[in-house]
XYZ file of N, CA, C and O in Angstrom:
772
model
N -29.417 199.272 233.889
C -29.483 197.844 234.152
C -29.303 197.552 235.636
O -30.004 196.757 236.184
N -28.317 198.191 236.241
C -28.059 197.913 237.642
C -27.229 199.011 238.272
O -26.682 199.876 237.586
N -27.123 198.972 239.588
C -26.337 199.996 240.272
C -24.840 199.801 240.021
O -24.389 198.709 239.688
N -24.098 200.866 240.200
C -22.647 200.788 240.094
C -22.104 200.009 241.284
O -22.470 200.276 242.420
N -21.250 199.033 241.003
C -20.617 198.250 242.062
C -19.196 198.762 242.234
O -18.455 198.894 241.260
N -18.824 199.054 243.461
C -17.499 199.573 243.775
C -16.771 198.533 244.622
O -17.288 198.085 245.643
N -15.577 198.160 244.173
C -14.762 197.171 244.877
C -13.477 197.833 245.352
O -12.802 198.506 244.581
N -13.168 197.645 246.617
C -11.946 198.193 247.199
C -11.425 197.221 248.239
O -12.107 196.275 248.630
N -10.223 197.471 248.698
C -9.587 196.601 249.674
C -9.960 197.030 251.087
O -9.585 198.119 251.523
N -10.680 196.187 251.807
C -11.004 196.493 253.193
C -9.733 196.486 254.042
O -9.564 197.305 254.945
N -8.812 195.585 253.732
C -7.529 195.552 254.421
C -6.809 196.884 254.250
O -6.213 197.415 255.193
N -6.874 197.449 253.055
C -6.234 198.729 252.793
C -6.846 199.854 253.597
O -6.141 200.754 254.070
N -8.142 199.808 253.782
C -8.811 200.842 254.578
C -8.407 200.728 256.049
O -8.111 201.720 256.700
N -8.374 199.508 256.560
C -7.981 199.291 257.953
C -6.525 199.708 258.153
O -6.181 200.375 259.149
N -5.661 199.350 257.222
C -4.249 199.702 257.322
C -4.055 201.220 257.318
O -3.275 201.765 258.106
N -4.772 201.924 256.463
C -4.649 203.377 256.385
C -5.094 204.027 257.687
O -4.421 204.933 258.206
N -6.210 203.583 258.235
C -6.689 204.135 259.508
C -5.682 203.846 260.620
O -5.372 204.721 261.444
N -5.131 202.635 260.638
C -4.149 202.278 261.666
C -2.910 203.155 261.572
O -2.392 203.636 262.594
N -2.416 203.389 260.364
C -1.246 204.253 260.181
C -1.566 205.675 260.642
O -0.747 206.326 261.308
N -2.754 206.163 260.320
C -3.154 207.501 260.755
C -3.236 207.616 262.271
O -2.780 208.607 262.858
N -3.800 206.603 262.917
C -3.905 206.612 264.375
C -2.524 206.581 265.020
O -2.241 207.331 265.963
N -1.642 205.733 264.514
C -0.270 205.677 265.042
C 0.424 207.026 264.829
O 1.144 207.512 265.712
N 0.198 207.655 263.691
C 0.790 208.965 263.427
C 0.299 210.028 264.392
O 1.094 210.835 264.906
N -1.001 210.049 264.675
C -1.548 211.015 265.634
C -0.975 210.751 267.024
O -0.619 211.684 267.759
N -0.860 209.480 267.387
C -0.277 209.145 268.690
C 1.187 209.596 268.765
O 1.637 210.079 269.810
N 1.915 209.449 267.686
C 3.311 209.892 267.634
C 3.397 211.407 267.813
O 4.216 211.900 268.599
N 2.559 212.144 267.101
C 2.542 213.611 267.242
C 2.202 214.007 268.677
O 2.836 214.909 269.239
N 1.219 213.350 269.264
C 0.821 213.660 270.644
C 1.948 213.347 271.622
O 2.196 214.113 272.564
N 2.640 212.246 271.416
C 3.739 211.884 272.311
C 4.871 212.895 272.216
O 5.442 213.306 273.242
N 5.202 213.313 271.008
C 6.265 214.307 270.841
C 5.820 215.650 271.399
O 6.606 216.372 272.033
N 4.543 215.987 271.204
C 3.999 217.237 271.728
C 4.138 217.272 273.253
O 4.578 218.271 273.810
N 3.771 216.186 273.923
C 3.818 216.170 275.386
C 5.244 216.108 275.933
O 5.513 216.652 276.998
N 6.152 215.457 275.216
C 7.520 215.340 275.740
C 8.424 216.502 275.342
O 9.264 216.926 276.135
N 8.252 217.029 274.112
C 9.167 218.061 273.614
C 8.510 219.419 273.381
O 9.178 220.349 272.938
N 7.239 219.517 273.585
C 6.557 220.798 273.417
C 5.735 220.857 272.138
O 5.842 220.015 271.244
N 4.899 221.885 272.079
C 3.967 222.044 270.959
C 4.673 222.251 269.628
O 4.254 221.712 268.601
N 5.754 223.031 269.642
C 6.455 223.308 268.375
C 7.011 222.023 267.771
O 6.896 221.793 266.555
N 7.589 221.187 268.590
C 8.133 219.914 268.093
C 7.009 219.007 267.604
O 7.150 218.324 266.579
N 5.920 219.000 268.339
C 4.779 218.187 267.915
C 4.214 218.636 266.584
O 3.879 217.817 265.723
N 4.133 219.949 266.404
C 3.619 220.485 265.142
C 4.571 220.221 263.976
O 4.133 220.051 262.843
N 5.891 220.195 264.261
C 6.852 219.914 263.187
C 6.744 218.482 262.670
O 7.155 218.189 261.554
N 6.194 217.578 263.467
C 6.047 216.192 263.007
C 4.823 216.002 262.107
O 4.730 214.988 261.408
N 3.906 216.957 262.140
C 2.655 216.795 261.374
C 2.858 216.562 259.881
O 2.229 215.652 259.312
N 3.684 217.344 259.166
C 3.833 217.083 257.726
C 4.373 215.688 257.420
O 3.910 215.037 256.477
N 5.320 215.209 258.195
C 5.860 213.861 257.965
C 4.824 212.782 258.207
O 4.710 211.827 257.436
N 4.063 212.949 259.289
C 2.995 211.986 259.588
C 1.929 212.026 258.495
O 1.443 210.983 258.037
N 1.570 213.233 258.069
C 0.577 213.363 256.993
C 1.095 212.752 255.696
O 0.338 212.098 254.962
N 2.389 212.923 255.418
C 2.981 212.343 254.208
C 2.896 210.823 254.234
O 2.470 210.201 253.249
N 3.282 210.219 255.325
C 3.239 208.756 255.421
C 1.801 208.254 255.324
O 1.507 207.294 254.596
N 0.888 208.909 256.026
C -0.519 208.494 255.987
C -1.091 208.645 254.583
O -1.812 207.761 254.099
N -0.783 209.752 253.906
C -1.290 209.964 252.545
C -0.709 208.941 251.574
O -1.413 208.443 250.696
N 0.574 208.622 251.725
C 1.188 207.619 250.849
C 0.510 206.260 251.034
O 0.230 205.562 250.053
N 0.230 205.895 252.276
C -0.468 204.627 252.539
C -1.882 204.685 251.962
O -2.369 203.708 251.374
N -2.547 205.826 252.093
C -3.892 205.974 251.522
C -3.866 205.843 250.005
O -4.742 205.199 249.408
N -2.861 206.457 249.358
C -2.751 206.341 247.895
C -2.526 204.896 247.463
O -3.042 204.466 246.429
N -1.760 204.165 248.250
C -1.461 202.779 247.895
C -2.595 201.820 248.226
O -2.812 200.851 247.497
N -3.310 202.062 249.318
C -4.234 201.040 249.806
C -5.675 201.490 249.986
O -6.572 200.652 249.974
N -5.967 202.776 250.202
C -7.346 203.220 250.417
C -8.001 203.642 249.102
O -9.118 203.232 248.794
N -7.326 204.438 248.313
C -7.938 205.050 247.136
C -8.107 204.132 245.924
O -9.062 204.315 245.163
N -7.234 203.165 245.685
C -7.454 202.295 244.521
C -8.777 201.525 244.642
O -9.135 201.044 245.718
N -9.480 201.436 243.512
C -10.772 200.738 243.498
C -11.123 200.380 242.063
O -10.525 200.889 241.117
N -12.117 199.521 241.930
C -12.657 199.159 240.623
C -14.151 199.419 240.681
O -14.829 198.976 241.612
N -14.666 200.140 239.697
C -16.098 200.434 239.611
C -16.650 199.762 238.364
O -16.112 199.938 237.271
N -17.711 198.993 238.543
C -18.374 198.304 237.437
C -19.762 198.917 237.298
O -20.586 198.819 238.215
N -20.005 199.555 236.152
C -21.288 200.226 235.933
C -21.805 199.899 234.544
O -21.147 199.207 233.767
N -22.966 200.440 234.223
C -23.527 200.236 232.881
C -22.685 200.934 231.818
O -22.736 200.571 230.650
N -21.899 201.927 232.206
C -21.064 202.650 231.258
C -19.729 201.988 230.976
O -19.058 202.331 230.013
N -19.328 201.058 231.838
C -18.056 200.385 231.641
C -17.377 200.061 232.951
O -18.015 200.011 234.005
N -16.084 199.868 232.874
C -15.278 199.509 234.035
C -14.292 200.644 234.270
O -13.567 201.052 233.360
N -14.261 201.152 235.495
C -13.298 202.175 235.879
C -12.302 201.550 236.841
O -12.690 201.065 237.906
N -11.035 201.558 236.458
C -9.962 201.018 237.291
C -9.155 202.214 237.799
O -8.485 202.883 237.032
N -9.273 202.475 239.102
C -8.556 203.583 239.730
C -7.346 202.993 240.448
O -7.479 202.363 241.493
N -6.162 203.201 239.880
C -4.925 202.702 240.466
C -4.225 203.827 241.227
O -4.791 204.893 241.425
N -2.997 203.615 241.611
C -2.288 204.556 242.470
C -2.073 205.905 241.784
O -2.398 206.950 242.354
N -1.551 205.928 240.573
C -1.264 207.206 239.912
C -2.116 207.465 238.672
O -2.179 208.599 238.203
N -2.768 206.445 238.132
C -3.599 206.628 236.936
C -4.930 205.915 237.093
O -5.039 204.934 237.816
N -5.912 206.419 236.370
C -7.231 205.783 236.303
C -7.544 205.495 234.846
O -7.218 206.288 233.965
N -8.171 204.357 234.594
C -8.509 203.943 233.235
C -10.005 203.647 233.182
O -10.528 202.909 234.017
N -10.687 204.244 232.204
C -12.101 203.944 231.956
C -12.182 203.070 230.708
O -11.729 203.467 229.638
N -12.749 201.884 230.860
C -12.923 200.956 229.747
C -14.418 200.870 229.444
O -15.173 200.266 230.209
N -14.883 201.492 228.359
C -16.295 201.368 228.007
C -16.597 199.945 227.549
O -15.718 199.251 227.025
N -17.825 199.513 227.749
C -18.179 198.128 227.413
C -17.908 197.761 225.960
O -17.453 196.646 225.697
N -18.158 198.631 224.985
C -17.865 198.225 223.604
C -16.379 197.938 223.350
O -16.038 197.184 222.447
N -15.483 198.525 224.149
C -14.044 198.283 223.983
C -13.563 197.097 224.826
O -12.450 196.618 224.638
N -14.397 196.626 225.743
C -14.029 195.539 226.655
C -13.859 194.231 225.892
O -14.669 193.867 225.063
N -12.765 193.518 226.189
C -12.504 192.226 225.540
C -12.485 191.057 226.515
O -12.661 189.922 226.109
N -12.239 191.307 227.796
C -12.238 190.218 228.762
C -11.566 190.613 230.059
O -10.904 191.636 230.154
N -11.752 189.768 231.075
C -11.129 189.985 232.378
C -10.521 188.671 232.841
O -11.156 187.618 232.744
N -9.279 188.737 233.310
C -8.575 187.552 233.794
C -8.078 187.801 235.205
O -7.887 188.942 235.617
N -7.849 186.707 235.912
C -7.283 186.810 237.254
C -5.961 186.074 237.285
O -5.908 184.859 237.317
N -4.894 186.837 237.234
C -3.551 186.269 237.381
C -3.073 186.657 238.767
O -3.522 186.107 239.745
N -2.155 187.604 238.883
C -1.749 188.101 240.196
C -2.764 189.099 240.725
O -2.880 189.300 241.924
N -3.460 189.735 239.815
C -4.534 190.657 240.166
C -5.527 190.640 239.003
O -5.322 189.934 238.023
N -6.582 191.408 239.119
C -7.550 191.507 238.028
C -6.894 192.218 236.855
O -6.283 193.275 237.023
N -6.990 191.638 235.666
C -6.500 192.263 234.445
C -7.671 192.424 233.491
O -8.306 191.445 233.108
N -7.949 193.657 233.129
C -9.039 193.965 232.209
C -8.428 194.225 230.842
O -7.618 195.140 230.675
N -8.820 193.412 229.866
C -8.333 193.577 228.494
C -9.349 194.382 227.702
O -10.553 194.166 227.818
N -8.843 195.297 226.928
C -9.697 196.123 226.082
C -9.001 196.312 224.742
O -7.821 195.995 224.597
N -9.769 196.790 223.778
C -9.189 197.015 222.466
C -8.056 198.025 222.593
O -8.253 199.166 222.974
N -6.832 197.561 222.371
C -5.677 198.434 222.450
C -4.822 198.260 223.691
O -3.811 198.934 223.827
N -5.203 197.389 224.607
C -4.349 197.236 225.778
C -4.965 196.427 226.897
O -6.013 195.802 226.760
N -4.281 196.480 228.039
C -4.695 195.775 229.245
C -4.358 196.655 230.439
O -3.349 197.343 230.444
N -5.211 196.631 231.446
C -4.941 197.356 232.682
C -5.089 196.386 233.849
O -6.013 195.585 233.883
N -4.130 196.444 234.770
C -4.201 195.639 235.990
C -4.767 196.496 237.106
O -4.417 197.660 237.240
N -5.613 195.896 237.919
C -6.255 196.621 239.022
C -5.470 196.413 240.308
O -5.359 195.298 240.807
N -4.925 197.483 240.845
C -4.178 197.443 242.096
C -5.102 197.061 243.251
O -4.680 196.418 244.208
N -6.375 197.442 243.184
C -7.311 197.229 244.292
C -7.862 195.822 244.354
O -8.523 195.470 245.329
N -7.625 195.004 243.343
C -8.226 193.665 243.312
C -7.159 192.596 243.123
O -7.014 192.027 242.053
N -6.398 192.297 244.181
C -5.391 191.236 244.057
C -6.056 189.872 244.041
O -7.198 189.713 244.475
N -5.338 188.903 243.555
C -5.860 187.541 243.528
C -5.956 187.010 244.951
O -5.105 187.256 245.791
N -7.003 186.264 245.211
C -7.204 185.683 246.532
C -6.179 184.585 246.764
O -5.886 183.791 245.875
N -5.643 184.548 247.971
C -4.666 183.506 248.286
C -5.376 182.194 248.598
O -6.559 182.168 248.936
N -4.653 181.103 248.508
C -5.226 179.795 248.814
C -5.665 179.690 250.262
O -6.710 179.115 250.573
N -4.889 180.271 251.173
C -5.270 180.206 252.588
C -6.512 181.040 252.851
O -7.349 180.667 253.671
N -6.654 182.181 252.174
C -7.861 182.997 252.354
C -9.088 182.255 251.846
O -10.146 182.286 252.476
N -8.967 181.585 250.699
C -10.097 180.789 250.201
C -10.421 179.667 251.172
O -11.582 179.369 251.422
N -9.392 179.035 251.749
C -9.607 177.942 252.687
C -10.326 178.444 253.938
O -11.234 177.793 254.448
N -9.954 179.651 254.423
C -10.592 180.203 255.611
C -12.046 180.586 255.365
O -12.863 180.535 256.277
N -12.377 180.979 254.128
C -13.752 181.366 253.802
C -14.643 180.176 253.476
O -15.854 180.321 253.407
N -14.076 179.014 253.253
C -14.863 177.862 252.837
C -15.241 177.014 254.045
O -14.402 176.667 254.861
N -16.513 176.680 254.122
C -16.994 175.809 255.198
C -16.747 174.361 254.810
O -16.390 174.037 253.686
N -16.994 173.492 255.760
C -16.793 172.061 255.494
C -17.704 171.533 254.392
O -17.353 170.609 253.685
N -18.893 172.119 254.251
C -19.815 171.641 253.217
C -19.515 172.243 251.846
O -20.231 171.989 250.881
N -18.462 173.070 251.734
C -18.050 173.622 250.440
C -18.613 174.991 250.127
O -18.240 175.593 249.136
N -19.534 175.509 250.956
C -20.087 176.838 250.704
C -19.166 177.896 251.287
O -18.341 177.625 252.156
N -19.332 179.114 250.795
C -18.479 180.222 251.228
C -19.079 180.922 252.441
O -20.279 181.084 252.539
N -18.214 181.352 253.354
C -18.642 182.161 254.493
C -18.834 183.596 254.017
O -18.332 183.990 252.989
N -19.520 184.376 254.837
C -19.585 185.809 254.575
C -20.912 186.288 254.027
O -21.091 187.463 253.815
N -21.871 185.429 253.809
C -23.185 185.856 253.344
C -23.123 186.573 252.027
O -22.525 186.102 251.072
N -23.720 187.775 251.953
C -23.799 188.514 250.698
C -22.620 189.426 250.433
O -22.561 190.056 249.400
N -21.696 189.536 251.365
C -20.576 190.433 251.144
C -19.431 189.692 250.481
O -19.251 188.500 250.677
N -18.678 190.393 249.697
C -17.530 189.793 249.023
C -16.350 190.743 249.098
O -16.508 191.951 248.947
N -15.198 190.203 249.359
C -13.983 191.017 249.389
C -13.621 191.424 247.965
O -14.045 190.800 247.004
N -12.827 192.463 247.854
C -12.401 192.932 246.535
C -11.231 192.097 246.051
O -10.117 192.569 245.933
N -11.483 190.851 245.772
C -10.449 190.008 245.187
C -10.629 190.003 243.686
O -11.690 190.357 243.165
N -9.596 189.603 242.993
C -9.666 189.559 241.534
C -10.809 188.662 241.072
O -11.498 188.973 240.093
N -11.030 187.579 241.783
C -12.081 186.638 241.381
C -13.479 187.242 241.527
O -14.320 187.092 240.635
N -13.743 187.940 242.634
C -15.082 188.519 242.824
C -15.335 189.670 241.852
O -16.444 189.809 241.338
N -14.310 190.469 241.580
C -14.492 191.576 240.640
C -14.669 191.035 239.219
O -15.532 191.516 238.474
N -13.885 190.017 238.843
C -14.034 189.422 237.506
C -15.425 188.832 237.338
O -16.030 188.944 236.261
N -15.959 188.222 238.390
C -17.318 187.669 238.318
C -18.351 188.780 238.136
O -19.304 188.644 237.354
N -18.173 189.906 238.836
C -19.097 191.032 238.684
C -19.004 191.638 237.291
O -20.018 192.018 236.694
N -17.792 191.717 236.748
C -17.597 192.234 235.389
C -18.292 191.321 234.384
O -19.025 191.782 233.502
N -18.075 190.009 234.507
C -18.690 189.048 233.584
C -20.212 189.094 233.685
O -20.919 189.046 232.663
N -20.719 189.214 234.904
C -22.170 189.270 235.109
C -22.780 190.518 234.466
O -23.799 190.441 233.774
N -22.150 191.674 234.667
C -22.688 192.919 234.086
C -22.585 192.885 232.564
O -23.500 193.290 231.860
N -21.461 192.391 232.040
C -21.297 192.306 230.591
C -22.351 191.389 229.984
O -22.964 191.727 228.967
N -22.582 190.237 230.605
C -23.588 189.295 230.099
C -24.984 189.914 230.134
O -25.774 189.736 229.195
N -25.290 190.675 231.188
C -26.604 191.311 231.286
C -26.786 192.369 230.199
O -27.865 192.481 229.607
N -25.740 193.137 229.909
C -25.830 194.157 228.860
C -25.959 193.527 227.471
O -26.682 194.038 226.620
N -25.252 192.419 227.242
C -25.363 191.712 225.959
C -26.768 191.135 225.810
O -27.405 191.271 224.759
N -27.273 190.506 226.880
C -28.606 189.891 226.823
C -29.706 190.927 226.602
O -30.705 190.650 225.943
N -29.498 192.123 227.142
C -30.494 193.177 226.971
C -30.384 193.878 225.617
O -31.213 194.710 225.283
N -29.339 193.552 224.839
C -29.189 194.121 223.510
C -28.458 195.455 223.466
O -28.471 196.123 222.434
N -27.838 195.853 224.570
C -27.114 197.125 224.584
C -25.760 197.045 223.888
O -25.208 198.065 223.488
N -25.198 195.866 223.791
C -23.907 195.693 223.130
C -24.106 194.823 221.903
O -24.713 193.763 221.969
N -23.588 195.278 220.784
C -23.664 194.471 219.576
C -22.259 194.203 219.057
O -21.268 194.552 219.685
N -22.136 193.599 217.906
C -20.841 193.176 217.379
C -20.019 194.320 216.790
O -18.863 194.138 216.483
N -20.585 195.503 216.611
C -19.865 196.619 215.994
C -18.957 197.302 217.021
O -19.344 198.244 217.669
N -17.734 196.826 217.133
C -16.812 197.371 218.127
C -15.750 198.272 217.517
O -15.086 198.996 218.228
N -15.549 198.229 216.225
C -14.477 199.011 215.611
C -14.763 200.506 215.621
O -13.844 201.309 215.598
N -16.034 200.894 215.651
C -16.399 202.301 215.569
C -16.432 202.980 216.929
O -16.516 204.194 217.019
N -16.389 202.225 217.987
C -16.528 202.801 219.316
C -15.176 203.251 219.867
O -14.136 202.718 219.498
N -15.183 204.240 220.755
C -13.920 204.703 221.332
C -13.322 203.646 222.257
O -14.038 202.850 222.856
N -12.013 203.679 222.361
C -11.321 202.753 223.247
C -11.286 203.285 224.668
O -12.013 204.207 225.027
N -10.420 202.719 225.455
C -10.296 203.130 226.843
C -9.647 204.504 226.941
O -8.884 204.913 226.078
N -9.981 205.215 228.001
C -9.360 206.517 228.256
C -8.590 206.445 229.576
O -9.035 205.833 230.530
N -7.433 207.076 229.572
C -6.554 207.062 230.738
C -6.329 208.482 231.212
O -6.179 209.397 230.403
N -6.315 208.660 232.525
C -6.007 209.976 233.078
C -5.135 209.809 234.309
O -5.220 208.812 235.024
N -4.282 210.785 234.545
C -3.441 210.805 235.734
C -4.283 211.261 236.921
O -5.164 212.102 236.767
N -4.011 210.737 238.085
C -4.688 211.165 239.313
C -3.974 212.413 239.835
O -3.225 212.366 240.808
N -4.213 213.536 239.173
C -3.471 214.772 239.401
C -3.643 215.280 240.831
O -2.671 215.683 241.476
N -4.849 215.264 241.350
C -5.078 215.776 242.712
C -4.300 214.972 243.743
O -3.674 215.539 244.642
N -4.341 213.647 243.608
C -3.625 212.799 244.567
C -2.130 213.054 244.492
O -1.449 213.146 245.522
N -1.605 213.164 243.285
C -0.178 213.409 243.111
C 0.212 214.809 243.594
O 1.300 215.003 244.149
N -0.673 215.798 243.411
C -0.400 217.155 243.890
C -0.344 217.191 245.414
O 0.536 217.850 245.999
N -1.269 216.505 246.072
C -1.246 216.440 247.538
C 0.039 215.756 248.004
O 0.698 216.221 248.947
N 0.409 214.678 247.343
C 1.652 213.983 247.697
C 2.857 214.909 247.544
O 3.708 214.994 248.440
N 2.928 215.620 246.434
C 4.028 216.552 246.206
C 4.070 217.659 247.247
O 5.145 218.017 247.754
N 2.904 218.214 247.581
C 2.846 219.279 248.589
C 3.307 218.769 249.951
O 4.029 219.476 250.680
N 2.927 217.559 250.302
C 3.348 216.995 251.582
C 4.843 216.694 251.600
O 5.502 216.861 252.633
N 5.392 216.257 250.474
C 6.842 216.033 250.390
C 7.576 217.360 250.602
O 8.539 217.433 251.388
N 7.136 218.414 249.922
C 7.766 219.719 250.055
C 7.637 220.221 251.494
O 8.620 220.707 252.089
N 6.445 220.115 252.079
C 6.242 220.566 253.464
C 7.129 219.793 254.435
O 7.726 220.386 255.352
N 7.261 218.496 254.231
C 8.109 217.688 255.106
C 9.574 218.092 254.981
O 10.279 218.226 255.995
N 10.020 218.333 253.764
C 11.404 218.760 253.549
C 11.650 220.124 254.179
O 12.665 220.338 254.864
N 10.728 221.044 253.979
C 10.879 222.400 254.533
C 10.925 222.350 256.055
O 11.799 222.948 256.696
N 9.990 221.641 256.661
C 9.936 221.575 258.130
C 11.169 220.861 258.683
O 11.701 221.253 259.719
N 11.643 219.860 257.976
C 12.815 219.117 258.446
C 14.096 219.953 258.355
O 14.934 219.932 259.253
N 14.234 220.707 257.259
C 15.480 221.460 257.068
C 15.463 222.813 257.775
O 16.491 223.282 258.245
N 14.305 223.459 257.856
C 14.216 224.784 258.445
C 13.919 224.728 259.947
O 14.424 225.522 260.712
N 13.078 223.763 260.337
C 12.655 223.668 261.741
C 13.844 223.452 262.662
O 14.848 222.878 262.324
N 13.691 223.958 263.894
C 14.841 223.873 264.705
C 14.702 223.399 266.058
O 15.489 223.303 266.854
């Protein structure tokens, strides 16, 4: 029916890059003032902080495709197939309801009133042309649009009891990298001299 739409926080991407740049500058400053060994000992801590910020703000996203909705949060990801989908609401963030539960999307917070005011022109139209931020409202609109298109095309019917529900998985790789960086930071901090 249509291409997969991926929604993420642009603010989160900018924040992650900024933290990484500050971390590299910190390592370079320590390297030049205290020597290479001291500079290298700061790397695991800087990498840990940067990775934690990336897990919180860069990696979370919502994907809307013909197969369903994928909500990638900080530690878990949930795939909601369209037959199990029951609705999407915007409270504090996007909440996707499915048969058997609800998942909130970390990557799609609700738009603030001041942000809406800044995007609105005097004539009532929105600024920004064809691009849209990953707010709960824009993602919910994309979800509703894709669901309506699939229903209109006849891909979804009323038989929902026989279809599988949502599937959840842990983000094992992200958590493993986080754990390895925590261990490396502890080792370098306690052993380094």
